[in-house]
Amino acid sequence: MEARRVSVWRSRYVLTDRGREIAVWDSSVWRGGGEFELDGRRFQVRSNAWGTSYTMVDDAGTLVASADRVGRKRWTVETAGQTYHFRRKSIWGGEEELVLGDTRVGSVRKTSFWRGDIAIELPGLATPVQLFVFGVVVSMWDAQAAAGAA
């Protein structure tokens, strides 16, 4: 999957899978997270006040996934009774890795610094959960950039 930033002023991305547009991610203006629509279902991603915990609910208000310890070296995503482990590859880089034990099995990484393109490679995760992880990572990067600019 790939995400291409479409707005310079807002954190808005068009997400494609094998060249086919599947969703548009719209970041929340006042709060961490955002929303997207996938296959006719709307999903909302929201964070706590510190941006360390995120949840995703569907249009019926059902909890689909949650993320904890976001922004730390290691963090987790829980969905459908499964826990997925992530780690920041480097303090300097823009890559978050999906790991199984100590083995990298996927990632969310920046592919273009200037355009803001992002590659999402998260095998084994359902598409809505992959988009949730993408939204969490983008929200984390946006918060870090805002803190660095302050």
PDB file of C-alpha atoms in Angstrom:
ATOM      1  CA  MET A   1       0.000   0.000   0.000  1.00  0.00           C
ATOM      2  CA  GLU A   2       1.127   3.564  -0.604  1.00  0.00           C
ATOM      3  CA  ALA A   3       0.015   6.925   0.776  1.00  0.00           C
ATOM      4  CA  ARG A   4       0.572  10.164  -1.093  1.00  0.00           C
ATOM      5  CA  ARG A   5       0.175  13.503   0.663  1.00  0.00           C
ATOM      6  CA  VAL A   6      -2.302  15.679  -1.247  1.00  0.00           C
ATOM      7  CA  SER A   7      -2.290  18.839   0.844  1.00  0.00           C
ATOM      8  CA  VAL A   8       0.597  21.007   1.920  1.00  0.00           C
ATOM      9  CA  TRP A   9      -1.502  22.692   4.622  1.00  0.00           C
ATOM     10  CA  ARG A  10      -3.221  19.648   6.125  1.00  0.00           C
ATOM     11  CA  SER A  11      -2.181  16.098   6.813  1.00  0.00           C
ATOM     12  CA  ARG A  12      -4.371  14.543   4.120  1.00  0.00           C
ATOM     13  CA  TYR A  13      -3.342  11.452   2.159  1.00  0.00           C
ATOM     14  CA  VAL A  14      -4.726   9.373  -0.692  1.00  0.00           C
ATOM     15  CA  LEU A  15      -4.100   5.680  -0.008  1.00  0.00           C
ATOM     16  CA  THR A  16      -3.691   3.243  -2.862  1.00  0.00           C
ATOM     17  CA  ASP A  17      -3.277  -0.514  -3.066  1.00  0.00           C
ATOM     18  CA  ARG A  18      -1.595  -1.758  -6.256  1.00  0.00           C
ATOM     19  CA  GLY A  19      -2.406   1.549  -7.934  1.00  0.00           C
ATOM     20  CA  ARG A  20      -6.123   1.551  -6.979  1.00  0.00           C
ATOM     21  CA  GLU A  21      -7.373   4.282  -4.634  1.00  0.00           C
ATOM     22  CA  ILE A  22      -8.913   2.688  -1.551  1.00  0.00           C
ATOM     23  CA  ALA A  23      -9.254   5.524   0.976  1.00  0.00           C
ATOM     24  CA  VAL A  24      -8.455   9.121   1.881  1.00  0.00           C
ATOM     25  CA  TRP A  25      -6.962   9.823   5.311  1.00  0.00           C
ATOM     26  CA  ASP A  26      -8.046  13.137   6.849  1.00  0.00           C
ATOM     27  CA  SER A  27      -6.162  14.138   9.980  1.00  0.00           C
ATOM     28  CA  SER A  28      -8.018  15.751  12.817  1.00  0.00           C
ATOM     29  CA  VAL A  29      -7.242  19.446  13.117  1.00  0.00           C
ATOM     30  CA  TRP A  30      -7.502  19.844  16.896  1.00  0.00           C
ATOM     31  CA  ARG A  31      -6.811  16.349  18.175  1.00  0.00           C
ATOM     32  CA  GLY A  32      -4.491  13.466  17.308  1.00  0.00           C
ATOM     33  CA  GLY A  33      -5.926  10.987  14.843  1.00  0.00           C
ATOM     34  CA  GLY A  34      -8.244  11.365  11.904  1.00  0.00           C
ATOM     35  CA  GLU A  35     -10.721   9.419   9.825  1.00  0.00           C
ATOM     36  CA  PHE A  36     -11.119   7.434   6.627  1.00  0.00           C
ATOM     37  CA  GLU A  37     -13.771   5.539   4.703  1.00  0.00           C
ATOM     38  CA  LEU A  38     -13.062   2.032   3.417  1.00  0.00           C
ATOM     39  CA  ASP A  39     -15.525  -0.102   1.447  1.00  0.00           C
ATOM     40  CA  GLY A  40     -18.440   2.095   2.525  1.00  0.00           C
ATOM     41  CA  ARG A  41     -17.542   1.983   6.252  1.00  0.00           C
ATOM     42  CA  ARG A  42     -16.310   5.078   8.078  1.00  0.00           C
ATOM     43  CA  PHE A  43     -13.604   4.718  10.722  1.00  0.00           C
ATOM     44  CA  GLN A  44     -12.461   7.289  13.309  1.00  0.00           C
ATOM     45  CA  VAL A  45      -9.038   7.246  14.927  1.00  0.00           C
ATOM     46  CA  ARG A  46      -8.580   9.246  18.139  1.00  0.00           C
ATOM     47  CA  SER A  47      -5.782   9.703  20.649  1.00  0.00           C
ATOM     48  CA  ASN A  48      -5.624  10.523  24.317  1.00  0.00           C
ATOM     49  CA  ALA A  49      -4.438  14.023  25.297  1.00  0.00           C
ATOM     50  CA  TRP A  50      -0.755  13.001  25.274  1.00  0.00           C
ATOM     51  CA  GLY A  51      -0.810  11.093  21.964  1.00  0.00           C
ATOM     52  CA  THR A  52       0.420   7.887  23.618  1.00  0.00           C
ATOM     53  CA  SER A  53      -2.755   5.852  23.162  1.00  0.00           C
ATOM     54  CA  TYR A  54      -5.055   5.610  20.128  1.00  0.00           C
ATOM     55  CA  THR A  55      -8.342   3.880  19.370  1.00  0.00           C
ATOM     56  CA  MET A  56     -10.213   3.182  16.144  1.00  0.00           C
ATOM     57  CA  VAL A  57     -13.992   2.804  16.034  1.00  0.00           C
ATOM     58  CA  ASP A  58     -16.241   2.046  13.084  1.00  0.00           C
ATOM     59  CA  ASP A  59     -19.348   3.996  12.094  1.00  0.00           C
ATOM     60  CA  ALA A  60     -21.416   1.996  14.632  1.00  0.00           C
ATOM     61  CA  GLY A  61     -19.054   3.057  17.437  1.00  0.00           C
ATOM     62  CA  THR A  62     -17.557  -0.431  17.816  1.00  0.00           C
ATOM     63  CA  LEU A  63     -13.928  -0.564  18.941  1.00  0.00           C
ATOM     64  CA  VAL A  64     -11.891  -2.117  16.108  1.00  0.00           C
ATOM     65  CA  ALA A  65      -8.298  -1.545  17.280  1.00  0.00           C
ATOM     66  CA  SER A  66      -6.201   0.219  19.880  1.00  0.00           C
ATOM     67  CA  ALA A  67      -2.555   1.262  20.147  1.00  0.00           C
ATOM     68  CA  ASP A  68      -0.559   1.798  23.329  1.00  0.00           C
ATOM     69  CA  ARG A  69       2.831   3.341  24.190  1.00  0.00           C
ATOM     70  CA  VAL A  70       2.847   5.250  20.881  1.00  0.00           C
ATOM     71  CA  GLY A  71       5.914   7.449  20.537  1.00  0.00           C
ATOM     72  CA  ARG A  72       8.107   5.053  22.505  1.00  0.00           C
ATOM     73  CA  LYS A  73      10.813   2.849  21.007  1.00  0.00           C
ATOM     74  CA  ARG A  74       8.407  -0.135  21.242  1.00  0.00           C
ATOM     75  CA  TRP A  75       4.625   0.064  21.039  1.00  0.00           C
ATOM     76  CA  THR A  76       1.689  -2.265  20.372  1.00  0.00           C
ATOM     77  CA  VAL A  77      -1.560  -2.542  18.451  1.00  0.00           C
ATOM     78  CA  GLU A  78      -4.404  -4.777  19.616  1.00  0.00           C
ATOM     79  CA  THR A  79      -7.228  -5.945  17.367  1.00  0.00           C
ATOM     80  CA  ALA A  80      -9.528  -8.982  17.301  1.00  0.00           C
ATOM     81  CA  GLY A  81      -7.701 -10.589  20.218  1.00  0.00           C
ATOM     82  CA  GLN A  82      -4.263 -10.261  18.573  1.00  0.00           C
ATOM     83  CA  THR A  83      -1.369  -8.066  19.704  1.00  0.00           C
ATOM     84  CA  TYR A  84       1.069  -6.728  17.119  1.00  0.00           C
ATOM     85  CA  HIS A  85       4.427  -5.300  18.162  1.00  0.00           C
ATOM     86  CA  PHE A  86       6.094  -2.299  16.559  1.00  0.00           C
ATOM     87  CA  ARG A  87       9.429  -0.596  17.069  1.00  0.00           C
ATOM     88  CA  ARG A  88      11.033   2.586  15.837  1.00  0.00           C
ATOM     89  CA  LYS A  89      13.901   1.611  13.554  1.00  0.00           C
ATOM     90  CA  SER A  90      16.041   4.621  14.426  1.00  0.00           C
ATOM     91  CA  ILE A  91      15.704   7.809  16.420  1.00  0.00           C
ATOM     92  CA  TRP A  92      16.741   9.687  13.262  1.00  0.00           C
ATOM     93  CA  GLY A  93      14.673   7.894  10.645  1.00  0.00           C
ATOM     94  CA  GLY A  94      11.084   7.891   9.556  1.00  0.00           C
ATOM     95  CA  GLU A  95      10.340   4.187   9.832  1.00  0.00           C
ATOM     96  CA  GLU A  96       8.241   2.119  12.224  1.00  0.00           C
ATOM     97  CA  GLU A  97       8.722  -1.646  11.961  1.00  0.00           C
ATOM     98  CA  LEU A  98       6.236  -4.460  12.572  1.00  0.00           C
ATOM     99  CA  VAL A  99       8.180  -7.169  14.389  1.00  0.00           C
ATOM    100  CA  LEU A 100       7.645 -10.792  15.282  1.00  0.00           C
ATOM    101  CA  GLY A 101      10.061 -11.511  18.125  1.00  0.00           C
ATOM    102  CA  ASP A 102      13.105  -9.567  16.966  1.00  0.00           C
ATOM    103  CA  THR A 103      12.476 -10.121  13.257  1.00  0.00           C
ATOM    104  CA  ARG A 104      11.191  -7.284  11.061  1.00  0.00           C
ATOM    105  CA  VAL A 105       8.172  -8.496   9.082  1.00  0.00           C
ATOM    106  CA  GLY A 106       6.772  -5.178   7.835  1.00  0.00           C
ATOM    107  CA  SER A 107       6.955  -1.414   8.148  1.00  0.00           C
ATOM    108  CA  VAL A 108       5.473   2.028   7.670  1.00  0.00           C
ATOM    109  CA  ARG A 109       8.156   4.272   6.168  1.00  0.00           C
ATOM    110  CA  LYS A 110       8.613   7.554   4.380  1.00  0.00           C
ATOM    111  CA  THR A 111       9.611   7.107   0.757  1.00  0.00           C
ATOM    112  CA  SER A 112       9.785  10.777  -0.201  1.00  0.00           C
ATOM    113  CA  PHE A 113      10.803  13.503   2.197  1.00  0.00           C
ATOM    114  CA  TRP A 114       9.730  16.334  -0.126  1.00  0.00           C
ATOM    115  CA  ARG A 115       6.348  14.990  -1.234  1.00  0.00           C
ATOM    116  CA  GLY A 116       5.547  13.136   1.978  1.00  0.00           C
ATOM    117  CA  ASP A 117       4.907   9.744   0.325  1.00  0.00           C
ATOM    118  CA  ILE A 118       4.689   6.741   2.635  1.00  0.00           C
ATOM    119  CA  ALA A 119       4.907   2.978   2.013  1.00  0.00           C
ATOM    120  CA  ILE A 120       2.745   0.697   4.172  1.00  0.00           C
ATOM    121  CA  GLU A 121       3.848  -2.939   4.224  1.00  0.00           C
ATOM    122  CA  LEU A 122       2.048  -4.761   7.029  1.00  0.00           C
ATOM    123  CA  PRO A 123       1.420  -8.370   5.983  1.00  0.00           C
ATOM    124  CA  GLY A 124      -1.091 -10.293   8.046  1.00  0.00           C
ATOM    125  CA  LEU A 125      -3.040  -7.225   9.189  1.00  0.00           C
ATOM    126  CA  ALA A 126      -6.537  -6.560   7.850  1.00  0.00           C
ATOM    127  CA  THR A 127      -6.760  -3.479   5.616  1.00  0.00           C
ATOM    128  CA  PRO A 128      -8.651  -1.332   8.182  1.00  0.00           C
ATOM    129  CA  VAL A 129      -5.983  -2.170  10.779  1.00  0.00           C
ATOM    130  CA  GLN A 130      -3.194  -1.303   8.328  1.00  0.00           C
ATOM    131  CA  LEU A 131      -4.863   2.080   7.783  1.00  0.00           C
ATOM    132  CA  PHE A 132      -5.186   2.493  11.564  1.00  0.00           C
ATOM    133  CA  VAL A 133      -1.450   1.870  12.008  1.00  0.00           C
ATOM    134  CA  PHE A 134      -0.741   4.308   9.167  1.00  0.00           C
ATOM    135  CA  GLY A 135      -2.927   6.951  10.865  1.00  0.00           C
ATOM    136  CA  VAL A 136      -1.224   6.431  14.219  1.00  0.00           C
ATOM    137  CA  VAL A 137       2.234   6.727  12.658  1.00  0.00           C
ATOM    138  CA  VAL A 138       1.336   9.842  10.643  1.00  0.00           C
ATOM    139  CA  SER A 139      -0.215  11.443  13.735  1.00  0.00           C
ATOM    140  CA  MET A 140       2.925  10.642  15.728  1.00  0.00           C
ATOM    141  CA  TRP A 141       5.174  12.128  13.018  1.00  0.00           C
ATOM    142  CA  ASP A 142       2.980  15.260  12.807  1.00  0.00           C
ATOM    143  CA  ALA A 143       3.145  15.721  16.606  1.00  0.00           C
ATOM    144  CA  GLN A 144       6.922  15.290  16.582  1.00  0.00           C
ATOM    145  CA  ALA A 145       7.278  17.828  13.753  1.00  0.00           C
ATOM    146  CA  ALA A 146       5.056  20.325  15.615  1.00  0.00           C
ATOM    147  CA  ALA A 147       7.071  19.860  18.817  1.00  0.00           C
ATOM    148  CA  GLY A 148      10.319  20.369  16.898  1.00  0.00           C
ATOM    149  CA  ALA A 149       9.004  23.570  15.340  1.00  0.00           C
ATOM    150  CA  ALA A 150       7.912  25.026  18.692  1.00  0.00           C
TER     151      ALA A 150
END
